[in-house]
Amino acid sequence: MGLRAPRGTEDLLTEKYEQWIYLQHKAAEIFSRYGYTFIETPLFEQVDVFVHGIGESTDVVSKEMFRVLSPDAYRKVSEGEASKLKHDQKLALRPEGTASVVRAALEHNLIPQGSAPIKLMYAGQMFRAERQQRGRLRQFHQIGAECLGAPDAMADAEVIIMLMEFFEAIGLEPASLRLLINTLGDDECRPNYREMVKQYILDHADLLDEDCVRYAHTNPLRAFDSKNETCQKVMANAPLMKDYLCEDCRKHYEELRGYLDRAGVMYEEDQKLVRGLDYYTRTVFEVQVLDGLGAQNAIGGGGRYDKLIEISGGKPTPALGFAVGMERILLALEDQGKLPEFPRGNEIYVAFPDPAHKAKVFELVSTLRSHKFSVQTDYQERSLKSQLKLANKQNARFVIIVGEEELKEQSVTVKDMRSACDERIKIDELVNYLEQQA
Ligand code: AMP
C-alpha cells in the first residue's frame, strides 16, 4: 500500500474544505457583531505555555501532547540527552487555543488594564494524541473565542448566547442540542471543596479505579469526568460544588442563570460538569448533541478562566472563552441532513470539436475570465460529445461551442443549459450577451 495520511488525521477534500471555510465565515459574521477580531497563533508553542495554562495533571498535557523537535533537539533526544534541552527547544503542537491566545495577548500587551475587554477569535488545527474514533481525531479543527478582561456574569451569558446563536445559524436544530452549565467556584471556595472531594475519593478508594484515586492527589474534580461506570456511580454521591460556593461565586452563578433566562436560552445545570482543563474558575459550559455522536457528543465547550492570565505571567485579569469542534459539528449536521452544499461555480464550459481551434478557444476563455466569468474547457482533445457530457456533469449554466461553421461567421453557439435553447452569437457581442443573461 502507498503512503497514507497519519492515523487520526484527515485530508480536507473539496467539499469538507468548503464546509470548514463556511463555518469560519459564519463564526466571523456572528462573533464580529459581538466585537471579536481574528487572531492566529503558531501551530506549535513552548511546552511551558500549555503546562502553565492547561495544567500538568490534565490528560491533554500529560498524555496527549505531540512534541516538536528541531534537528538539533532531535539529536539530543536520540542520544539520550533530553534533559539538556533548553526551554525554547521544548516545543509541542498546540492541543487547544486558549493558552496560546493568552500567551500572544501577553506578549503583545493586549491585556486590558481596567479598560474595555479584548475579544479575540481563532480558527485552526489542534493536535491531541488520542485514540481515534468517530468524532475524535489526533488533528482536528476548532473555532474559538476568548474574551479577556470581563469579570461580570453578563459576559458569561453573552459568550454562551453567541455560541448558541452560531450553532443555530449554521443549521443545527436547536431542539437537538443540550446546553449544560455549572460553576466551579474560585480561589476562595474551591480549595475547601477540592479537599472535600479528595477526602471522598480516598474514603471510597476501594470502589474507584486507579486513575480516580490518583486524581485525589493531583486534581480531585477530574474524578467526575471518569468514563468508568462504577466510578461514575460512586462519584454521583460525592459532595457538590453548589453546597460550598462562596457568596461572590454563588451570586455570579445566579446572575448568569438570570441572564440566560432573560434571553430565553434553555440550559441544564450539571453539577458534575468539570471539563478536562485545570484553568477553569466559576462558569463552565458544554454543548452536546442529543443523538448520533455517542460518547463524542460534545460539539463545543468552555468557561471562565480568571487565573490563567496571572498564571501565565500577567496581571490578574478575569477572562473566559470557548471552542467548538469542526469535525463533530459536521457529523451532527450530516446526521440532521443539514450539511451546507456549495454548487460548483463553473458557469461556462467552452467546448470545441476541432483541436485546430485551440488557440482561438484559449483566447476566448481568457477574455471571459477577465470579465469575471468562471470558465472551464477541454485540455485532452476529447470528442464534442464527451465535452458536452462533462459540461453537464460540472453543472455548467452555458456551454459555448466553438466550431468550424461558427468561426466562419466570427460567432459561437451558446447553449443555455437551463432552457436547452441554442443561439448563435457574434464573438464581439458574447461578453455583453452573457452579462445580460446572468
Ligand atoms: P476542548 O478543548 O476539549 O474543550 O474541546 C472543545 C471542542 O473541540 C469539543 O467540544 C469537540 O467538539 C472538539 N474536540 C476536542 N477534542 C477533539 C478531538 N480529539 N477530535 C475532534 N474534536 C475534538
PDB file of C-alpha atoms in Angstrom, residues 13-162:
ATOM      1  CA  LEU A  13     -11.103  17.344   0.213  1.00  0.00           C
ATOM      2  CA  THR A  14     -13.027  19.982  -1.718  1.00  0.00           C
ATOM      3  CA  GLU A  15     -16.423  19.748  -0.018  1.00  0.00           C
ATOM      4  CA  LYS A  16     -15.143  19.359   3.510  1.00  0.00           C
ATOM      5  CA  TYR A  17     -12.725  22.193   2.981  1.00  0.00           C
ATOM      6  CA  GLU A  18     -15.571  24.409   1.769  1.00  0.00           C
ATOM      7  CA  GLN A  19     -17.632  23.405   4.791  1.00  0.00           C
ATOM      8  CA  TRP A  20     -14.735  24.362   7.077  1.00  0.00           C
ATOM      9  CA  ILE A  21     -14.431  27.778   5.392  1.00  0.00           C
ATOM     10  CA  TYR A  22     -18.198  28.188   5.640  1.00  0.00           C
ATOM     11  CA  LEU A  23     -18.135  27.544   9.401  1.00  0.00           C
ATOM     12  CA  GLN A  24     -15.330  30.079   9.813  1.00  0.00           C
ATOM     13  CA  HIS A  25     -17.261  32.686   7.817  1.00  0.00           C
ATOM     14  CA  LYS A  26     -20.413  32.106   9.828  1.00  0.00           C
ATOM     15  CA  ALA A  27     -18.465  32.389  13.076  1.00  0.00           C
ATOM     16  CA  ALA A  28     -16.724  35.576  11.916  1.00  0.00           C
ATOM     17  CA  GLU A  29     -20.041  37.067  10.804  1.00  0.00           C
ATOM     18  CA  ILE A  30     -21.675  36.405  14.175  1.00  0.00           C
ATOM     19  CA  PHE A  31     -18.748  36.881  16.545  1.00  0.00           C
ATOM     20  CA  SER A  32     -17.759  40.200  14.929  1.00  0.00           C
ATOM     21  CA  ARG A  33     -21.162  41.587  15.916  1.00  0.00           C
ATOM     22  CA  TYR A  34     -20.108  40.901  19.491  1.00  0.00           C
ATOM     23  CA  GLY A  35     -16.787  42.695  18.957  1.00  0.00           C
ATOM     24  CA  TYR A  36     -14.429  39.782  18.184  1.00  0.00           C
ATOM     25  CA  THR A  37     -11.497  40.058  15.791  1.00  0.00           C
ATOM     26  CA  PHE A  38      -9.312  37.273  14.408  1.00  0.00           C
ATOM     27  CA  ILE A  39      -6.001  36.164  15.847  1.00  0.00           C
ATOM     28  CA  GLU A  40      -3.750  33.396  14.526  1.00  0.00           C
ATOM     29  CA  THR A  41      -1.058  31.929  16.736  1.00  0.00           C
ATOM     30  CA  PRO A  42       1.640  29.395  15.722  1.00  0.00           C
ATOM     31  CA  LEU A  43       0.710  25.730  15.447  1.00  0.00           C
ATOM     32  CA  PHE A  44       3.433  24.970  17.973  1.00  0.00           C
ATOM     33  CA  GLU A  45       4.466  26.693  21.165  1.00  0.00           C
ATOM     34  CA  GLN A  46       6.882  26.169  24.001  1.00  0.00           C
ATOM     35  CA  VAL A  47       5.623  23.300  26.130  1.00  0.00           C
ATOM     36  CA  ASP A  48       5.550  25.694  29.117  1.00  0.00           C
ATOM     37  CA  VAL A  49       2.686  27.636  27.530  1.00  0.00           C
ATOM     38  CA  PHE A  50       0.477  24.571  27.881  1.00  0.00           C
ATOM     39  CA  VAL A  51       1.913  23.222  31.114  1.00  0.00           C
ATOM     40  CA  HIS A  52       1.320  26.517  32.943  1.00  0.00           C
ATOM     41  CA  GLY A  53      -2.018  27.160  31.397  1.00  0.00           C
ATOM     42  CA  ILE A  54      -3.754  23.843  30.988  1.00  0.00           C
ATOM     43  CA  GLY A  55      -2.158  22.097  33.943  1.00  0.00           C
ATOM     44  CA  GLU A  56       0.419  19.333  34.277  1.00  0.00           C
ATOM     45  CA  SER A  57      -2.050  16.784  35.640  1.00  0.00           C
ATOM     46  CA  THR A  58      -4.521  17.051  32.759  1.00  0.00           C
ATOM     47  CA  ASP A  59      -4.721  14.317  30.121  1.00  0.00           C
ATOM     48  CA  VAL A  60      -4.176  16.927  27.440  1.00  0.00           C
ATOM     49  CA  VAL A  61      -0.765  17.858  28.839  1.00  0.00           C
ATOM     50  CA  SER A  62       0.383  14.631  30.458  1.00  0.00           C
ATOM     51  CA  LYS A  63      -0.692  12.159  27.762  1.00  0.00           C
ATOM     52  CA  GLU A  64      -1.824  13.883  24.598  1.00  0.00           C
ATOM     53  CA  MET A  65       0.730  16.472  23.546  1.00  0.00           C
ATOM     54  CA  PHE A  66       2.706  15.895  20.372  1.00  0.00           C
ATOM     55  CA  ARG A  67       6.252  17.153  20.857  1.00  0.00           C
ATOM     56  CA  VAL A  68       8.076  19.062  18.144  1.00  0.00           C
ATOM     57  CA  LEU A  69      11.831  18.637  17.817  1.00  0.00           C
ATOM     58  CA  SER A  70      14.195  20.744  15.765  1.00  0.00           C
ATOM     59  CA  PRO A  71      17.008  18.686  14.141  1.00  0.00           C
ATOM     60  CA  ASP A  72      19.329  19.735  16.959  1.00  0.00           C
ATOM     61  CA  ALA A  73      16.817  18.857  19.681  1.00  0.00           C
ATOM     62  CA  TYR A  74      16.085  15.563  17.924  1.00  0.00           C
ATOM     63  CA  ARG A  75      19.776  14.697  18.030  1.00  0.00           C
ATOM     64  CA  LYS A  76      19.932  15.416  21.752  1.00  0.00           C
ATOM     65  CA  VAL A  77      16.844  13.324  22.450  1.00  0.00           C
ATOM     66  CA  SER A  78      18.053  10.402  20.351  1.00  0.00           C
ATOM     67  CA  GLU A  79      21.383  10.484  22.152  1.00  0.00           C
ATOM     68  CA  GLY A  80      19.548  10.202  25.483  1.00  0.00           C
ATOM     69  CA  GLU A  81      20.226  13.804  26.414  1.00  0.00           C
ATOM     70  CA  ALA A  82      16.655  15.110  26.543  1.00  0.00           C
ATOM     71  CA  SER A  83      17.437  16.715  29.900  1.00  0.00           C
ATOM     72  CA  LYS A  84      19.834  19.064  28.095  1.00  0.00           C
ATOM     73  CA  LEU A  85      17.029  20.596  26.012  1.00  0.00           C
ATOM     74  CA  LYS A  86      16.652  24.309  26.704  1.00  0.00           C
ATOM     75  CA  HIS A  87      13.182  25.717  27.409  1.00  0.00           C
ATOM     76  CA  ASP A  88      12.812  27.113  23.926  1.00  0.00           C
ATOM     77  CA  GLN A  89      13.725  23.705  22.467  1.00  0.00           C
ATOM     78  CA  LYS A  90      10.846  22.016  24.278  1.00  0.00           C
ATOM     79  CA  LEU A  91       8.049  22.538  21.819  1.00  0.00           C
ATOM     80  CA  ALA A  92       4.632  20.970  21.326  1.00  0.00           C
ATOM     81  CA  LEU A  93       1.883  21.133  18.738  1.00  0.00           C
ATOM     82  CA  ARG A  94      -0.957  23.104  20.277  1.00  0.00           C
ATOM     83  CA  PRO A  95      -3.617  20.871  21.833  1.00  0.00           C
ATOM     84  CA  GLU A  96      -6.047  23.785  22.235  1.00  0.00           C
ATOM     85  CA  GLY A  97      -6.209  27.502  21.561  1.00  0.00           C
ATOM     86  CA  THR A  98      -6.771  29.363  24.817  1.00  0.00           C
ATOM     87  CA  ALA A  99      -3.276  29.055  26.306  1.00  0.00           C
ATOM     88  CA  SER A 100      -1.721  30.269  23.024  1.00  0.00           C
ATOM     89  CA  VAL A 101      -4.113  33.209  22.712  1.00  0.00           C
ATOM     90  CA  VAL A 102      -3.329  34.250  26.283  1.00  0.00           C
ATOM     91  CA  ARG A 103       0.413  33.908  25.601  1.00  0.00           C
ATOM     92  CA  ALA A 104       0.065  36.073  22.478  1.00  0.00           C
ATOM     93  CA  ALA A 105      -2.107  38.668  24.237  1.00  0.00           C
ATOM     94  CA  LEU A 106       0.506  38.962  26.981  1.00  0.00           C
ATOM     95  CA  GLU A 107       3.402  39.102  24.554  1.00  0.00           C
ATOM     96  CA  HIS A 108       1.785  41.929  22.568  1.00  0.00           C
ATOM     97  CA  ASN A 109       0.479  43.852  25.578  1.00  0.00           C
ATOM     98  CA  LEU A 110      -3.120  43.354  24.559  1.00  0.00           C
ATOM     99  CA  ILE A 111      -4.413  42.522  28.021  1.00  0.00           C
ATOM    100  CA  PRO A 112      -6.696  45.360  29.086  1.00  0.00           C
ATOM    101  CA  GLN A 113      -5.707  47.027  32.355  1.00  0.00           C
ATOM    102  CA  GLY A 114      -9.104  48.166  33.504  1.00  0.00           C
ATOM    103  CA  SER A 115     -10.157  49.280  30.010  1.00  0.00           C
ATOM    104  CA  ALA A 116     -12.642  47.531  27.712  1.00  0.00           C
ATOM    105  CA  PRO A 117     -12.170  43.771  27.327  1.00  0.00           C
ATOM    106  CA  ILE A 118     -10.341  42.456  24.304  1.00  0.00           C
ATOM    107  CA  LYS A 119     -12.249  39.860  22.306  1.00  0.00           C
ATOM    108  CA  LEU A 120     -10.306  37.502  20.075  1.00  0.00           C
ATOM    109  CA  MET A 121     -11.428  34.637  17.875  1.00  0.00           C
ATOM    110  CA  TYR A 122      -9.403  31.953  16.131  1.00  0.00           C
ATOM    111  CA  ALA A 123      -9.871  29.013  13.821  1.00  0.00           C
ATOM    112  CA  GLY A 124      -7.417  26.253  13.096  1.00  0.00           C
ATOM    113  CA  GLN A 125      -5.930  22.841  13.686  1.00  0.00           C
ATOM    114  CA  MET A 126      -5.376  21.392  17.144  1.00  0.00           C
ATOM    115  CA  PHE A 127      -3.430  18.223  17.936  1.00  0.00           C
ATOM    116  CA  ARG A 128      -4.007  15.616  20.618  1.00  0.00           C
ATOM    117  CA  ALA A 129      -2.548  12.116  20.700  1.00  0.00           C
ATOM    118  CA  GLU A 130      -5.886  10.448  21.406  1.00  0.00           C
ATOM    119  CA  ARG A 131      -7.265   7.128  20.283  1.00  0.00           C
ATOM    120  CA  GLN A 132      -9.109   7.725  17.044  1.00  0.00           C
ATOM    121  CA  GLN A 133     -12.864   7.253  16.983  1.00  0.00           C
ATOM    122  CA  ARG A 134     -15.786   8.760  15.093  1.00  0.00           C
ATOM    123  CA  GLY A 135     -15.599  12.452  16.035  1.00  0.00           C
ATOM    124  CA  ARG A 136     -12.276  12.077  17.777  1.00  0.00           C
ATOM    125  CA  LEU A 137      -9.125  12.778  15.811  1.00  0.00           C
ATOM    126  CA  ARG A 138      -5.493  13.485  16.501  1.00  0.00           C
ATOM    127  CA  GLN A 139      -5.542  16.515  14.261  1.00  0.00           C
ATOM    128  CA  PHE A 140      -8.868  18.314  14.385  1.00  0.00           C
ATOM    129  CA  HIS A 141     -10.156  21.838  13.824  1.00  0.00           C
ATOM    130  CA  GLN A 142     -11.538  24.253  16.341  1.00  0.00           C
ATOM    131  CA  ILE A 143     -13.117  27.665  16.187  1.00  0.00           C
ATOM    132  CA  GLY A 144     -12.744  29.531  19.444  1.00  0.00           C
ATOM    133  CA  ALA A 145     -13.469  32.853  21.084  1.00  0.00           C
ATOM    134  CA  GLU A 146     -11.727  34.416  24.071  1.00  0.00           C
ATOM    135  CA  CYS A 147     -12.900  37.495  25.959  1.00  0.00           C
ATOM    136  CA  LEU A 148     -10.118  38.902  28.142  1.00  0.00           C
ATOM    137  CA  GLY A 149     -10.833  41.417  30.895  1.00  0.00           C
ATOM    138  CA  ALA A 150     -14.532  40.887  31.679  1.00  0.00           C
ATOM    139  CA  PRO A 151     -15.476  39.849  35.230  1.00  0.00           C
ATOM    140  CA  ASP A 152     -19.236  40.319  35.009  1.00  0.00           C
ATOM    141  CA  ALA A 153     -21.663  37.404  34.671  1.00  0.00           C
ATOM    142  CA  MET A 154     -23.186  39.316  31.770  1.00  0.00           C
ATOM    143  CA  ALA A 155     -20.036  38.454  29.790  1.00  0.00           C
ATOM    144  CA  ASP A 156     -20.512  34.751  30.592  1.00  0.00           C
ATOM    145  CA  ALA A 157     -24.097  34.946  29.387  1.00  0.00           C
ATOM    146  CA  GLU A 158     -23.063  36.846  26.262  1.00  0.00           C
ATOM    147  CA  VAL A 159     -20.448  34.270  25.313  1.00  0.00           C
ATOM    148  CA  ILE A 160     -22.928  31.411  25.748  1.00  0.00           C
ATOM    149  CA  ILE A 161     -25.628  33.250  23.793  1.00  0.00           C
ATOM    150  CA  MET A 162     -23.146  33.916  20.979  1.00  0.00           C
TER     151      MET A 162
END
